[in-house]
Amino acid sequence: ACNETTEAVTCKAEWPSATAPLFAQRPGVAGSWGIGLDSSTTTEKLVVFAHGPAAKATSGVQRTDQDRYINRVFASDLTQDGGFNGGKYFTHDVSGLNLGDNSRRGTVLADGSILSSGYTNLGSPGPGNHIAVIKLTSLGVFDESFGFSQNETTYPTVLGQTLSNPFIAVGGVAEAYGVTVLSNGKMVTTGYGSSNFNVTSVAPDLVVTSFDSEQLDATFGGKVGGSMSGAFAVQSETDTAPGVGLSTSAYEDRGRHVAALSDDRTVHAGAYDGRAAIHVLTTAGRPDSTVDGTGRLVFAYEGNLFGLGVSEDHLRIVATSTTRAKVVGTTVQNSRFAKTMVALVQVEDLDE
């Protein structure tokens, strides 16, 4: 439903109470970072990616930590898809650790299988945030041909789930906010964390990882000399160009959404040095220098790009920011003149 005034149009989507999927089924804060469209059959469906309180226990002690949730409903009326996980939502406690699991964006593949990105804090101080990607079959159950753990001894592999932090050797952490699939089947995540990749992190870095169904991709990213293969980080604190480090959120680099182009380059919407930015990486996991000489387009808007889409013909990219309230003097007017940045880029222009 939308409410239009002379200043703005405000729209709110409400799930019909009669068909709302019952996720945790107990009190607590839950959240979702998006949905995916399943067009693998003639009947379109929506896949919901969420996290929330551990499901209500039918006996024994009630867990109070947070789990990942995935559900699939029919696009026509939002009713539960009976062919998904036996007709109910899928829920998972990452690696059975009873920790706070965070869900971010996901994607639905052409065959109806599902990838869900996110992360779990394994302890701070300590191992810190680790990327956890879940893969389900089109039936809504774990894909047991997928999954690995970077630390098999401490955190044994759970089939259907990854657990990794390529930056742990230098005290870094990593989160995944989105995942995409390349033409060769390899997967690429985007996100952020204190990577300590080239220098000690001053602020969050954009972190990118690549992997197949069994392990991190040793041919992707990495530092000169081969360490931290399978990952790459962008750190604006190493940039000596004039003006860098002067924004309100100096040296803040983040990945909020990711998409693959037809040539398998990946586009990452987020921030660079506290400003809205689109990053483009090559298939080798390095900034694509053909894009403005740096591998990124940085905009004057202070904030992050969160939304990202690539047109079906792969000729255009659109990215959007979160809204910002108008500031008059020192007063933030949260209810008036919200600003949103929209960037529309021709893919062919990325190579100029």
PDB file of C-alpha atoms in Angstrom, residues 135-351:
ATOM      1  CA  LYS A 135      23.023 -24.324  -0.404  1.00  0.00           C
ATOM      2  CA  LEU A 136      19.673 -26.080  -0.722  1.00  0.00           C
ATOM      3  CA  THR A 137      18.343 -28.250  -3.519  1.00  0.00           C
ATOM      4  CA  SER A 138      15.117 -27.290  -5.266  1.00  0.00           C
ATOM      5  CA  LEU A 139      13.354 -29.493  -2.682  1.00  0.00           C
ATOM      6  CA  GLY A 140      14.394 -27.173   0.141  1.00  0.00           C
ATOM      7  CA  VAL A 141      16.891 -29.513   1.812  1.00  0.00           C
ATOM      8  CA  PHE A 142      20.686 -29.390   2.148  1.00  0.00           C
ATOM      9  CA  ASP A 143      22.635 -29.994  -1.064  1.00  0.00           C
ATOM     10  CA  GLU A 144      25.074 -32.580   0.285  1.00  0.00           C
ATOM     11  CA  SER A 145      27.362 -32.243  -2.740  1.00  0.00           C
ATOM     12  CA  PHE A 146      28.277 -28.792  -1.402  1.00  0.00           C
ATOM     13  CA  GLY A 147      30.116 -27.682   1.702  1.00  0.00           C
ATOM     14  CA  PHE A 148      33.491 -27.257   3.386  1.00  0.00           C
ATOM     15  CA  SER A 149      35.101 -25.849   6.491  1.00  0.00           C
ATOM     16  CA  GLN A 150      38.332 -23.880   6.429  1.00  0.00           C
ATOM     17  CA  ASN A 151      39.172 -25.274   9.860  1.00  0.00           C
ATOM     18  CA  GLU A 152      38.093 -28.895   9.685  1.00  0.00           C
ATOM     19  CA  THR A 153      39.661 -29.813  13.036  1.00  0.00           C
ATOM     20  CA  THR A 154      37.769 -27.268  15.138  1.00  0.00           C
ATOM     21  CA  TYR A 155      34.664 -26.902  12.959  1.00  0.00           C
ATOM     22  CA  PRO A 156      33.990 -30.112  11.018  1.00  0.00           C
ATOM     23  CA  THR A 157      32.325 -29.742   7.636  1.00  0.00           C
ATOM     24  CA  VAL A 158      28.547 -29.682   7.549  1.00  0.00           C
ATOM     25  CA  LEU A 159      27.372 -30.789   4.119  1.00  0.00           C
ATOM     26  CA  GLY A 160      25.253 -28.068   2.575  1.00  0.00           C
ATOM     27  CA  GLN A 161      27.127 -25.271   4.355  1.00  0.00           C
ATOM     28  CA  THR A 162      30.497 -23.509   4.116  1.00  0.00           C
ATOM     29  CA  LEU A 163      32.426 -21.897   6.955  1.00  0.00           C
ATOM     30  CA  SER A 164      35.439 -19.768   6.069  1.00  0.00           C
ATOM     31  CA  ASN A 165      37.496 -16.702   6.907  1.00  0.00           C
ATOM     32  CA  PRO A 166      40.502 -16.355   4.578  1.00  0.00           C
ATOM     33  CA  PHE A 167      41.852 -13.449   6.660  1.00  0.00           C
ATOM     34  CA  ILE A 168      42.071 -15.258   9.999  1.00  0.00           C
ATOM     35  CA  ALA A 169      45.862 -15.756   9.789  1.00  0.00           C
ATOM     36  CA  VAL A 170      46.354 -11.982  10.111  1.00  0.00           C
ATOM     37  CA  GLY A 171      43.625 -11.492  12.698  1.00  0.00           C
ATOM     38  CA  GLY A 172      41.022 -10.462  10.141  1.00  0.00           C
ATOM     39  CA  VAL A 173      37.305 -11.224   9.961  1.00  0.00           C
ATOM     40  CA  ALA A 174      34.865 -11.549   7.073  1.00  0.00           C
ATOM     41  CA  GLU A 175      31.127 -11.290   6.435  1.00  0.00           C
ATOM     42  CA  ALA A 176      29.135 -12.141   3.304  1.00  0.00           C
ATOM     43  CA  TYR A 177      26.273  -9.896   2.237  1.00  0.00           C
ATOM     44  CA  GLY A 178      25.617 -11.492  -1.136  1.00  0.00           C
ATOM     45  CA  VAL A 179      26.607 -14.379  -3.373  1.00  0.00           C
ATOM     46  CA  THR A 180      26.580 -14.914  -7.132  1.00  0.00           C
ATOM     47  CA  VAL A 181      27.493 -17.796  -9.437  1.00  0.00           C
ATOM     48  CA  LEU A 182      29.867 -17.660 -12.416  1.00  0.00           C
ATOM     49  CA  SER A 183      29.530 -19.565 -15.679  1.00  0.00           C
ATOM     50  CA  ASN A 184      32.046 -22.174 -14.478  1.00  0.00           C
ATOM     51  CA  GLY A 185      29.968 -22.895 -11.375  1.00  0.00           C
ATOM     52  CA  LYS A 186      32.278 -21.114  -8.950  1.00  0.00           C
ATOM     53  CA  MET A 187      30.702 -18.771  -6.443  1.00  0.00           C
ATOM     54  CA  VAL A 188      31.734 -15.261  -5.397  1.00  0.00           C
ATOM     55  CA  THR A 189      30.636 -13.445  -2.241  1.00  0.00           C
ATOM     56  CA  THR A 190      30.766  -9.785  -1.345  1.00  0.00           C
ATOM     57  CA  GLY A 191      30.770  -8.258   2.105  1.00  0.00           C
ATOM     58  CA  TYR A 192      33.058  -6.528   4.526  1.00  0.00           C
ATOM     59  CA  GLY A 193      35.219  -6.945   7.597  1.00  0.00           C
ATOM     60  CA  SER A 194      38.505  -5.883   9.126  1.00  0.00           C
ATOM     61  CA  SER A 195      40.702  -7.866   6.758  1.00  0.00           C
ATOM     62  CA  ASN A 196      44.217  -6.574   7.574  1.00  0.00           C
ATOM     63  CA  PHE A 197      44.845  -7.601   3.964  1.00  0.00           C
ATOM     64  CA  ASN A 198      47.659  -5.260   2.881  1.00  0.00           C
ATOM     65  CA  VAL A 199      47.787  -3.039   5.969  1.00  0.00           C
ATOM     66  CA  THR A 200      46.134  -3.046   9.376  1.00  0.00           C
ATOM     67  CA  SER A 201      42.508  -2.127   8.803  1.00  0.00           C
ATOM     68  CA  VAL A 202      41.511   1.353   9.936  1.00  0.00           C
ATOM     69  CA  ALA A 203      37.838   0.866   9.047  1.00  0.00           C
ATOM     70  CA  PRO A 204      35.796  -1.948   7.457  1.00  0.00           C
ATOM     71  CA  ASP A 205      37.208  -3.275   4.170  1.00  0.00           C
ATOM     72  CA  LEU A 206      35.279  -4.637   1.219  1.00  0.00           C
ATOM     73  CA  VAL A 207      36.008  -8.386   1.302  1.00  0.00           C
ATOM     74  CA  VAL A 208      35.404 -10.786  -1.577  1.00  0.00           C
ATOM     75  CA  THR A 209      35.790 -14.567  -1.603  1.00  0.00           C
ATOM     76  CA  SER A 210      35.528 -17.218  -4.303  1.00  0.00           C
ATOM     77  CA  PHE A 211      35.020 -20.958  -3.932  1.00  0.00           C
ATOM     78  CA  ASP A 212      33.636 -24.061  -5.537  1.00  0.00           C
ATOM     79  CA  SER A 213      31.550 -26.724  -3.845  1.00  0.00           C
ATOM     80  CA  GLU A 214      34.529 -28.090  -1.899  1.00  0.00           C
ATOM     81  CA  GLN A 215      37.055 -25.339  -1.144  1.00  0.00           C
ATOM     82  CA  LEU A 216      38.223 -21.771  -1.603  1.00  0.00           C
ATOM     83  CA  ASP A 217      39.402 -20.989  -5.140  1.00  0.00           C
ATOM     84  CA  ALA A 218      43.214 -20.873  -5.029  1.00  0.00           C
ATOM     85  CA  THR A 219      43.302 -19.006  -8.370  1.00  0.00           C
ATOM     86  CA  PHE A 220      41.253 -16.073  -7.092  1.00  0.00           C
ATOM     87  CA  GLY A 221      42.563 -12.956  -5.367  1.00  0.00           C
ATOM     88  CA  GLY A 222      45.275 -13.404  -2.793  1.00  0.00           C
ATOM     89  CA  LYS A 223      48.298 -11.288  -2.016  1.00  0.00           C
ATOM     90  CA  VAL A 224      51.532 -11.197  -3.967  1.00  0.00           C
ATOM     91  CA  GLY A 225      53.362 -14.333  -2.869  1.00  0.00           C
ATOM     92  CA  GLY A 226      50.204 -16.433  -2.689  1.00  0.00           C
ATOM     93  CA  SER A 227      48.909 -15.907   0.840  1.00  0.00           C
ATOM     94  CA  MET A 228      45.184 -15.519   1.474  1.00  0.00           C
ATOM     95  CA  SER A 229      44.266 -17.066  -1.883  1.00  0.00           C
ATOM     96  CA  GLY A 230      40.553 -17.350  -2.516  1.00  0.00           C
ATOM     97  CA  ALA A 231      39.943 -13.839  -1.236  1.00  0.00           C
ATOM     98  CA  PHE A 232      40.574 -10.186  -1.933  1.00  0.00           C
ATOM     99  CA  ALA A 233      40.046  -7.004   0.031  1.00  0.00           C
ATOM    100  CA  VAL A 234      39.769  -3.352  -0.923  1.00  0.00           C
ATOM    101  CA  GLN A 235      41.417  -0.981   1.554  1.00  0.00           C
ATOM    102  CA  SER A 236      41.070   2.722   0.791  1.00  0.00           C
ATOM    103  CA  GLU A 237      43.514   3.469   3.608  1.00  0.00           C
ATOM    104  CA  THR A 238      46.273   2.557   1.146  1.00  0.00           C
ATOM    105  CA  ASP A 239      45.015   5.133  -1.403  1.00  0.00           C
ATOM    106  CA  THR A 240      47.184   8.276  -1.499  1.00  0.00           C
ATOM    107  CA  ALA A 241      45.027  10.128  -4.028  1.00  0.00           C
ATOM    108  CA  PRO A 242      43.928  13.659  -3.053  1.00  0.00           C
ATOM    109  CA  GLY A 243      40.672  13.723  -1.091  1.00  0.00           C
ATOM    110  CA  VAL A 244      40.807  10.139   0.171  1.00  0.00           C
ATOM    111  CA  GLY A 245      40.278   9.897   3.910  1.00  0.00           C
ATOM    112  CA  LEU A 246      38.296  13.125   4.189  1.00  0.00           C
ATOM    113  CA  SER A 247      34.717  11.794   4.145  1.00  0.00           C
ATOM    114  CA  THR A 248      32.572  11.535   7.269  1.00  0.00           C
ATOM    115  CA  SER A 249      33.240   7.772   7.323  1.00  0.00           C
ATOM    116  CA  ALA A 250      36.852   7.866   6.192  1.00  0.00           C
ATOM    117  CA  TYR A 251      38.329   4.638   4.784  1.00  0.00           C
ATOM    118  CA  GLU A 252      35.011   2.779   5.067  1.00  0.00           C
ATOM    119  CA  ASP A 253      34.867   0.187   2.261  1.00  0.00           C
ATOM    120  CA  ARG A 254      31.955  -2.230   2.048  1.00  0.00           C
ATOM    121  CA  GLY A 255      30.254  -4.730  -0.227  1.00  0.00           C
ATOM    122  CA  ARG A 256      26.477  -4.856   0.117  1.00  0.00           C
ATOM    123  CA  HIS A 257      25.380  -6.684  -3.033  1.00  0.00           C
ATOM    124  CA  VAL A 258      27.032  -8.596  -5.876  1.00  0.00           C
ATOM    125  CA  ALA A 259      26.180  -9.656  -9.415  1.00  0.00           C
ATOM    126  CA  ALA A 260      28.075 -11.382 -12.230  1.00  0.00           C
ATOM    127  CA  LEU A 261      28.384  -9.986 -15.742  1.00  0.00           C
ATOM    128  CA  SER A 262      28.222 -12.142 -18.863  1.00  0.00           C
ATOM    129  CA  ASP A 263      32.056 -12.282 -18.998  1.00  0.00           C
ATOM    130  CA  ASP A 264      32.207 -13.425 -15.333  1.00  0.00           C
ATOM    131  CA  ARG A 265      33.534 -10.165 -13.991  1.00  0.00           C
ATOM    132  CA  THR A 266      31.756  -9.390 -10.747  1.00  0.00           C
ATOM    133  CA  VAL A 267      30.135  -6.108  -9.761  1.00  0.00           C
ATOM    134  CA  HIS A 268      30.024  -5.177  -6.087  1.00  0.00           C
ATOM    135  CA  ALA A 269      27.742  -2.396  -4.836  1.00  0.00           C
ATOM    136  CA  GLY A 270      28.784  -0.748  -1.606  1.00  0.00           C
ATOM    137  CA  ALA A 271      31.182   1.958  -0.535  1.00  0.00           C
ATOM    138  CA  TYR A 272      34.719   3.237  -0.999  1.00  0.00           C
ATOM    139  CA  ASP A 273      36.187   5.643   1.538  1.00  0.00           C
ATOM    140  CA  GLY A 274      32.729   6.279   2.954  1.00  0.00           C
ATOM    141  CA  ARG A 275      31.193   7.146  -0.416  1.00  0.00           C
ATOM    142  CA  ALA A 276      28.778   5.172  -2.562  1.00  0.00           C
ATOM    143  CA  ALA A 277      30.722   3.016  -4.998  1.00  0.00           C
ATOM    144  CA  ILE A 278      30.510   0.269  -7.593  1.00  0.00           C
ATOM    145  CA  HIS A 279      33.529  -2.064  -7.647  1.00  0.00           C
ATOM    146  CA  VAL A 280      34.334  -4.316 -10.600  1.00  0.00           C
ATOM    147  CA  LEU A 281      36.629  -7.325 -10.181  1.00  0.00           C
ATOM    148  CA  THR A 282      38.135  -9.523 -12.855  1.00  0.00           C
ATOM    149  CA  THR A 283      37.746 -13.298 -12.927  1.00  0.00           C
ATOM    150  CA  ALA A 284      41.144 -13.441 -11.197  1.00  0.00           C
ATOM    151  CA  GLY A 285      39.727 -11.524  -8.241  1.00  0.00           C
ATOM    152  CA  ARG A 286      41.519  -8.250  -8.875  1.00  0.00           C
ATOM    153  CA  PRO A 287      40.192  -4.728  -9.510  1.00  0.00           C
ATOM    154  CA  ASP A 288      39.464  -4.321 -13.222  1.00  0.00           C
ATOM    155  CA  SER A 289      41.755  -1.442 -14.232  1.00  0.00           C
ATOM    156  CA  THR A 290      39.737  -0.855 -17.410  1.00  0.00           C
ATOM    157  CA  VAL A 291      37.050   0.650 -15.155  1.00  0.00           C
ATOM    158  CA  ASP A 292      38.104   4.239 -14.551  1.00  0.00           C
ATOM    159  CA  GLY A 293      41.698   3.067 -14.093  1.00  0.00           C
ATOM    160  CA  THR A 294      40.971   1.821 -10.574  1.00  0.00           C
ATOM    161  CA  GLY A 295      38.342  -0.893 -10.875  1.00  0.00           C
ATOM    162  CA  ARG A 296      35.627   1.223  -9.291  1.00  0.00           C
ATOM    163  CA  LEU A 297      33.210   4.076  -9.806  1.00  0.00           C
ATOM    164  CA  VAL A 298      33.006   6.333  -6.752  1.00  0.00           C
ATOM    165  CA  PHE A 299      30.163   8.815  -6.369  1.00  0.00           C
ATOM    166  CA  ALA A 300      29.972  12.048  -4.373  1.00  0.00           C
ATOM    167  CA  TYR A 301      27.134  10.632  -2.246  1.00  0.00           C
ATOM    168  CA  GLU A 302      28.316   9.813   1.290  1.00  0.00           C
ATOM    169  CA  GLY A 303      26.852   6.428   2.182  1.00  0.00           C
ATOM    170  CA  ASN A 304      26.532   2.923   0.761  1.00  0.00           C
ATOM    171  CA  LEU A 305      24.914   1.432  -2.295  1.00  0.00           C
ATOM    172  CA  PHE A 306      22.753  -1.461  -1.082  1.00  0.00           C
ATOM    173  CA  GLY A 307      20.640  -2.545  -4.047  1.00  0.00           C
ATOM    174  CA  LEU A 308      22.115  -3.915  -7.272  1.00  0.00           C
ATOM    175  CA  GLY A 309      20.645  -5.342 -10.442  1.00  0.00           C
ATOM    176  CA  VAL A 310      21.895  -6.318 -13.880  1.00  0.00           C
ATOM    177  CA  SER A 311      19.480  -6.200 -16.817  1.00  0.00           C
ATOM    178  CA  GLU A 312      18.530  -9.486 -18.453  1.00  0.00           C
ATOM    179  CA  ASP A 313      20.565  -8.575 -21.545  1.00  0.00           C
ATOM    180  CA  HIS A 314      23.564  -7.743 -19.308  1.00  0.00           C
ATOM    181  CA  LEU A 315      23.856  -4.279 -20.860  1.00  0.00           C
ATOM    182  CA  ARG A 316      22.878  -2.136 -17.874  1.00  0.00           C
ATOM    183  CA  ILE A 317      23.566  -2.020 -14.143  1.00  0.00           C
ATOM    184  CA  VAL A 318      21.408  -0.215 -11.614  1.00  0.00           C
ATOM    185  CA  ALA A 319      22.415   0.368  -8.001  1.00  0.00           C
ATOM    186  CA  THR A 320      20.556   2.166  -5.224  1.00  0.00           C
ATOM    187  CA  SER A 321      21.486   3.561  -1.826  1.00  0.00           C
ATOM    188  CA  THR A 322      19.602   3.657   1.422  1.00  0.00           C
ATOM    189  CA  THR A 323      17.569   6.801   2.107  1.00  0.00           C
ATOM    190  CA  ARG A 324      19.016   9.795   3.875  1.00  0.00           C
ATOM    191  CA  ALA A 325      16.993  12.409   5.716  1.00  0.00           C
ATOM    192  CA  LYS A 326      17.351  16.090   4.939  1.00  0.00           C
ATOM    193  CA  VAL A 327      19.557  18.030   7.356  1.00  0.00           C
ATOM    194  CA  VAL A 328      18.710  21.662   8.055  1.00  0.00           C
ATOM    195  CA  GLY A 329      21.516  23.277  10.001  1.00  0.00           C
ATOM    196  CA  THR A 330      22.275  20.697  12.666  1.00  0.00           C
ATOM    197  CA  THR A 331      18.782  19.204  12.727  1.00  0.00           C
ATOM    198  CA  VAL A 332      18.155  15.846  11.028  1.00  0.00           C
ATOM    199  CA  GLN A 333      14.619  15.808   9.639  1.00  0.00           C
ATOM    200  CA  ASN A 334      14.021  12.070   9.559  1.00  0.00           C
ATOM    201  CA  SER A 335      10.453  12.358   8.316  1.00  0.00           C
ATOM    202  CA  ARG A 336      11.085  14.790   5.452  1.00  0.00           C
ATOM    203  CA  PHE A 337      12.883  14.916   2.136  1.00  0.00           C
ATOM    204  CA  ALA A 338      14.505  11.489   2.315  1.00  0.00           C
ATOM    205  CA  LYS A 339      17.232  11.172  -0.303  1.00  0.00           C
ATOM    206  CA  THR A 340      18.111   8.068  -2.261  1.00  0.00           C
ATOM    207  CA  MET A 341      20.891   7.766  -4.801  1.00  0.00           C
ATOM    208  CA  VAL A 342      20.265   5.718  -7.944  1.00  0.00           C
ATOM    209  CA  ALA A 343      23.166   4.895 -10.282  1.00  0.00           C
ATOM    210  CA  LEU A 344      22.445   3.611 -13.782  1.00  0.00           C
ATOM    211  CA  VAL A 345      25.528   2.424 -15.672  1.00  0.00           C
ATOM    212  CA  GLN A 346      25.924   1.028 -19.176  1.00  0.00           C
ATOM    213  CA  VAL A 347      28.122  -2.083 -18.982  1.00  0.00           C
ATOM    214  CA  GLU A 348      30.002  -1.000 -22.124  1.00  0.00           C
ATOM    215  CA  ASP A 349      30.938   2.214 -20.339  1.00  0.00           C
ATOM    216  CA  LEU A 350      32.773   0.241 -17.652  1.00  0.00           C
ATOM    217  CA  ASP A 351      35.574  -0.440 -20.134  1.00  0.00           C
TER     218      ASP A 351
END
